[in-house]
CSV table of C-alpha atoms in Angstrom, one decimal:
chain,number,residue,atom,x,y,z
A,1,UNK,CA,47.0,100.0,-27.6
A,2,UNK,CA,47.9,98.4,-24.2
A,3,UNK,CA,45.4,95.9,-22.8
A,4,UNK,CA,43.0,96.9,-20.3
A,5,UNK,CA,43.6,95.3,-16.7
A,6,UNK,CA,41.0,93.5,-14.6
A,7,UNK,CA,41.5,92.5,-11.0
A,8,UNK,CA,39.5,89.5,-10.0
A,9,UNK,CA,39.2,88.5,-6.0
A,10,UNK,CA,38.4,85.0,-5.3
A,11,UNK,CA,39.4,84.1,-8.5
A,12,UNK,CA,40.6,80.6,-8.2
A,13,UNK,CA,37.3,78.6,-8.8
A,14,UNK,CA,33.7,79.2,-9.3
A,15,UNK,CA,32.3,82.4,-10.4
A,16,UNK,CA,35.8,84.2,-10.2
A,17,UNK,CA,37.3,81.5,-12.3
A,18,UNK,CA,34.4,81.8,-14.8
A,19,UNK,CA,34.8,85.7,-14.9
A,20,UNK,CA,38.4,85.2,-15.6
A,21,UNK,CA,37.9,83.0,-18.5
A,22,UNK,CA,34.9,85.3,-20.0
A,23,UNK,CA,37.3,88.4,-19.8
A,24,UNK,CA,40.2,86.7,-21.1
A,25,UNK,CA,38.3,85.6,-24.0
A,26,UNK,CA,37.8,89.3,-25.1
A,27,UNK,CA,41.6,89.1,-26.1
A,28,UNK,CA,42.4,92.5,-25.0
A,29,UNK,CA,42.4,92.1,-21.2
A,30,UNK,CA,45.4,91.4,-18.6
A,31,UNK,CA,44.0,89.8,-15.6
A,32,UNK,CA,45.3,89.7,-12.0
A,33,UNK,CA,44.0,86.7,-9.9
A,34,UNK,CA,43.4,86.9,-6.4
A,35,UNK,CA,43.5,83.7,-4.2
A,36,UNK,CA,43.2,83.4,-0.4
A,37,UNK,CA,45.5,80.4,0.4
A,38,UNK,CA,46.1,77.7,-2.0
A,39,UNK,CA,48.0,78.8,-5.1
A,40,UNK,CA,47.6,75.6,-7.3
A,41,UNK,CA,44.0,76.3,-8.6
A,42,UNK,CA,44.8,79.9,-9.4
A,43,UNK,CA,48.1,78.7,-11.3
A,44,UNK,CA,46.0,76.0,-13.2
A,45,UNK,CA,43.8,78.9,-14.3
A,46,UNK,CA,46.7,80.8,-15.7
A,47,UNK,CA,47.9,78.0,-17.5
A,48,UNK,CA,44.4,77.4,-19.0
A,49,UNK,CA,44.3,81.0,-20.1
A,50,UNK,CA,47.4,81.1,-21.6
A,51,UNK,CA,47.0,77.9,-23.6
A,52,UNK,CA,43.6,79.4,-24.9
A,53,UNK,CA,45.3,82.8,-25.7
A,54,UNK,CA,45.7,83.1,-29.6
A,55,UNK,CA,49.4,82.1,-30.4
A,56,UNK,CA,49.5,84.9,-32.9
A,57,UNK,CA,49.2,87.6,-30.3
A,58,UNK,CA,51.9,86.7,-28.2
A,59,UNK,CA,54.0,89.9,-28.0
A,60,UNK,CA,55.0,92.5,-25.2
A,61,UNK,CA,51.4,94.1,-25.9
A,62,UNK,CA,49.5,90.7,-25.4
A,63,UNK,CA,47.3,90.4,-22.4
A,64,UNK,CA,49.1,88.7,-19.3
A,65,UNK,CA,47.7,86.6,-16.5
A,66,UNK,CA,49.1,86.5,-12.9
A,67,UNK,CA,47.8,85.4,-9.6
A,68,UNK,CA,48.6,87.1,-6.2
A,69,UNK,CA,47.8,85.9,-2.8
A,70,UNK,CA,45.9,88.2,-0.6
A,71,UNK,CA,43.5,88.2,2.5
A,72,UNK,CA,40.4,90.2,1.7
A,73,UNK,CA,39.5,90.6,5.3
A,74,UNK,CA,42.7,92.4,5.8
A,75,UNK,CA,42.8,95.9,4.6
A,76,UNK,CA,46.8,96.1,4.4
A,77,UNK,CA,46.5,92.9,2.1
A,78,UNK,CA,43.7,94.6,0.0
A,79,UNK,CA,46.1,97.8,-0.5
A,80,UNK,CA,49.2,95.5,-1.2
A,81,UNK,CA,47.0,93.6,-4.0
A,82,UNK,CA,45.7,96.7,-5.6
A,83,UNK,CA,49.1,98.5,-5.5
A,84,UNK,CA,51.0,95.5,-6.9
A,85,UNK,CA,48.3,95.0,-9.8
A,86,UNK,CA,48.9,98.5,-10.8
A,87,UNK,CA,52.7,98.4,-10.7
A,88,UNK,CA,52.7,95.1,-12.6
A,89,UNK,CA,50.4,95.7,-15.1
A,90,UNK,CA,50.4,99.6,-15.4
A,91,UNK,CA,46.6,100.5,-15.0
A,92,UNK,CA,43.2,99.1,-13.6
A,93,UNK,CA,40.1,99.1,-15.6
A,94,UNK,CA,37.9,96.5,-14.3
A,95,UNK,CA,37.5,95.2,-10.7
A,96,UNK,CA,35.4,92.1,-10.0
A,97,UNK,CA,34.9,91.9,-6.3
A,98,UNK,CA,34.2,88.3,-5.7
A,99,UNK,CA,34.7,87.5,-2.1
A,100,UNK,CA,32.2,86.3,0.5
A,101,UNK,CA,31.6,84.3,3.5
A,102,UNK,CA,28.8,82.4,5.0
A,103,UNK,CA,28.3,79.4,7.7
A,104,UNK,CA,25.6,76.9,6.6
A,105,UNK,CA,22.6,77.1,8.9
A,106,UNK,CA,18.6,76.7,8.8
A,107,UNK,CA,17.5,80.2,7.5
A,108,UNK,CA,14.4,80.0,9.4
A,109,UNK,CA,15.9,79.1,12.6
A,110,UNK,CA,16.3,82.2,14.7
A,111,UNK,CA,18.4,80.4,17.3
A,112,UNK,CA,20.9,79.4,14.7
A,113,UNK,CA,21.1,83.0,13.5
A,114,UNK,CA,21.7,84.4,17.0
A,115,UNK,CA,25.7,84.1,16.6
A,116,UNK,CA,27.5,87.4,16.9
A,117,UNK,CA,30.6,86.0,15.4
A,118,UNK,CA,28.7,85.0,12.2
A,119,UNK,CA,27.3,88.4,12.0
A,120,UNK,CA,30.6,90.0,12.4
A,121,UNK,CA,32.4,87.7,9.9
A,122,UNK,CA,29.5,88.0,7.2
A,123,UNK,CA,29.7,91.9,7.7
A,124,UNK,CA,33.2,92.1,7.3
A,125,UNK,CA,33.7,89.9,4.2
A,126,UNK,CA,30.2,90.6,2.5
A,127,UNK,CA,30.2,94.3,3.0
A,128,UNK,CA,33.3,96.0,4.3
A,129,UNK,CA,35.8,94.1,2.2
A,130,UNK,CA,34.1,95.2,-0.8
A,131,UNK,CA,34.1,98.9,0.3
A,132,UNK,CA,37.9,98.7,1.3
A,133,UNK,CA,38.6,97.3,-2.2
A,134,UNK,CA,36.7,100.0,-3.9
A,135,UNK,CA,38.4,102.5,-1.9
A,136,UNK,CA,41.8,101.3,-3.0
A,137,UNK,CA,40.8,100.9,-6.6
A,138,UNK,CA,39.1,104.1,-6.6
A,139,UNK,CA,41.9,106.6,-7.9
A,140,UNK,CA,42.9,103.8,-10.5
A,141,UNK,CA,39.5,103.4,-11.7
A,142,UNK,CA,38.9,107.1,-11.9
A,143,UNK,CA,41.8,107.6,-14.4
A,144,UNK,CA,40.3,104.8,-16.6
A,145,UNK,CA,36.8,105.5,-16.1
A,146,UNK,CA,36.5,101.8,-15.3
A,147,UNK,CA,34.0,99.6,-13.7
A,148,UNK,CA,33.5,97.8,-10.5
A,149,UNK,CA,31.2,94.8,-10.1
A,150,UNK,CA,30.6,93.2,-6.8
A,151,UNK,CA,29.1,89.6,-6.4
A,152,UNK,CA,25.9,89.6,-4.3
A,153,UNK,CA,23.3,87.0,-4.0
A,154,UNK,CA,19.6,86.6,-4.7
A,155,UNK,CA,19.6,86.0,-0.9
A,156,UNK,CA,20.2,89.7,-0.6
A,157,UNK,CA,16.8,90.4,-2.9
A,158,UNK,CA,14.5,87.6,-1.5
A,159,UNK,CA,14.9,86.4,2.0
A,160,UNK,CA,16.5,83.0,1.7
A,161,UNK,CA,19.9,81.4,1.6
A,162,UNK,CA,22.4,79.8,3.5
A,163,UNK,CA,21.9,82.0,6.5
A,164,UNK,CA,20.3,85.1,7.8
A,165,UNK,CA,23.5,87.0,8.5
A,166,UNK,CA,24.5,86.0,4.9
A,167,UNK,CA,21.2,87.3,3.2
A,168,UNK,CA,21.1,90.5,5.4
A,169,UNK,CA,24.8,91.5,4.5
A,170,UNK,CA,24.4,90.6,0.8
A,171,UNK,CA,21.4,93.1,1.0
A,172,UNK,CA,23.7,95.5,2.5
A,173,UNK,CA,26.2,94.8,-0.2
A,174,UNK,CA,23.5,95.7,-2.9
A,175,UNK,CA,22.7,99.0,-1.3
A,176,UNK,CA,26.5,99.7,-0.8
A,177,UNK,CA,27.0,99.3,-4.6
A,178,UNK,CA,24.1,101.5,-5.3
A,179,UNK,CA,25.5,104.2,-3.1
A,180,UNK,CA,28.9,104.0,-4.5
A,181,UNK,CA,27.6,104.3,-8.0
A,182,UNK,CA,26.0,107.6,-7.0
A,183,UNK,CA,28.7,109.0,-5.1
A,184,UNK,CA,31.6,107.8,-7.7
A,185,UNK,CA,29.7,109.0,-10.8
A,186,UNK,CA,30.6,109.9,-13.5
A,187,UNK,CA,34.0,108.5,-13.7
A,188,UNK,CA,33.3,105.1,-12.1
A,189,UNK,CA,30.4,102.6,-12.7
A,190,UNK,CA,29.5,100.4,-10.0
A,191,UNK,CA,27.1,97.3,-10.1
A,192,UNK,CA,26.2,94.0,-8.6
A,193,UNK,CA,25.1,90.6,-9.9
A,194,UNK,CA,23.2,88.4,-7.6
A,195,UNK,CA,23.5,84.8,-8.6
A,196,UNK,CA,21.0,82.1,-7.2
A,197,UNK,CA,22.3,78.8,-6.1
A,198,UNK,CA,25.0,77.7,-8.3
A,199,UNK,CA,26.4,74.2,-8.5
A,200,UNK,CA,30.0,75.3,-7.3
A,201,UNK,CA,32.1,73.9,-4.4
A,202,UNK,CA,30.0,76.3,-2.4
A,203,UNK,CA,26.7,75.3,-3.6
A,204,UNK,CA,27.3,71.9,-3.3
A,205,UNK,CA,27.5,72.1,0.3
A,206,UNK,CA,23.6,72.4,0.4
A,207,UNK,CA,21.9,69.0,1.0
A,208,UNK,CA,20.6,67.2,-1.9
A,209,UNK,CA,17.2,67.5,-1.0
A,210,UNK,CA,17.4,71.4,-0.5
A,211,UNK,CA,19.2,71.6,-3.9
A,212,UNK,CA,16.2,69.6,-5.6
A,213,UNK,CA,13.7,71.7,-3.8
A,214,UNK,CA,15.5,75.1,-5.2
A,215,UNK,CA,15.6,73.3,-8.7
A,216,UNK,CA,11.8,72.9,-8.4
A,217,UNK,CA,11.2,76.5,-7.3
A,218,UNK,CA,13.4,78.0,-10.2
A,219,UNK,CA,10.8,78.5,-12.9
A,220,UNK,CA,13.3,77.5,-15.6
A,221,UNK,CA,13.8,74.1,-13.7
A,222,UNK,CA,17.4,74.3,-13.9
A,223,UNK,CA,20.3,76.1,-12.1
A,224,UNK,CA,22.2,79.0,-13.3
A,225,UNK,CA,25.8,78.7,-14.1
A,226,UNK,CA,29.0,80.3,-13.3
A,227,UNK,CA,29.6,81.1,-16.9
A,228,UNK,CA,26.0,82.8,-16.9
A,229,UNK,CA,27.3,85.2,-14.2
A,230,UNK,CA,30.3,85.7,-15.8
A,231,UNK,CA,28.6,86.8,-19.0
A,232,UNK,CA,26.8,89.4,-16.9
A,233,UNK,CA,30.1,90.6,-15.5
A,234,UNK,CA,31.6,91.1,-18.8
A,235,UNK,CA,28.6,92.9,-20.1
A,236,UNK,CA,28.6,95.3,-17.0
A,237,UNK,CA,32.2,95.8,-17.4
A,238,UNK,CA,31.9,96.8,-21.2
A,239,UNK,CA,28.8,98.9,-20.8
A,240,UNK,CA,29.3,102.6,-20.6
A,241,UNK,CA,25.7,103.5,-19.6
A,242,UNK,CA,24.9,101.2,-16.7
A,243,UNK,CA,25.6,101.9,-13.1
A,244,UNK,CA,23.8,101.5,-9.8
A,245,UNK,CA,22.2,98.1,-11.3
A,246,UNK,CA,21.8,94.7,-9.4
A,247,UNK,CA,21.4,92.0,-11.9
A,248,UNK,CA,19.7,88.8,-10.7
A,249,UNK,CA,20.8,85.6,-12.3
A,250,UNK,CA,18.7,82.8,-10.4
A,251,UNK,CA,16.7,80.9,-13.1
A,252,UNK,CA,13.8,82.3,-11.9
A,253,UNK,CA,14.0,81.4,-8.2
A,254,UNK,CA,13.0,85.0,-6.9
A,255,UNK,CA,9.8,85.3,-9.2
């Protein structure tokens, strides 16, 4: 049986890279890694995935790992990414839609939130790009009865986070996914994962005192990890009975 095929956007680092490693560990999934500008982290990840793959399965039917540059703010680039993924790998079973954007501000400062460019870019990247990606993937996922999983945020569940536009648009993404789950059923399952603060390159932009305060607020007194998120994405990709759900992975921040 040919490998399943997963497309992961924003896959070079952080959550996207962790999702790639989790899906590759299944041993039956080819993966297209999308990156935005710098190819080296994606190529390095591919080298890691290839080296960890069981040498005994190296054959024409074994999983393949590739990387493709695409701007997820550009619908034409999204279309090219999906079309090339299917052309190169033959099908599409799993989409991990993992792009997002924010500008760090004081969440409680309404004057800092009053920036129309921030609202527009947050809505474009945190909502519209996921919808456009879903639309391009839809005919392929219908054929395989596949799964679409988007990365939202605990900021979309509990008012918090890097900025007000970010929090509001992540809430919109969660509702978009629930709506798509209802509309695209029964052939496509659509879910979201909502991480709390993760100590990725992005999370480490927060000031140290703010990170310490978040850690103390987390009832587990630690941070969730990209690997925690990736395991949930893998579970949702494999489950045939879960759709329209938002899984919060925040070490108890939102309790």
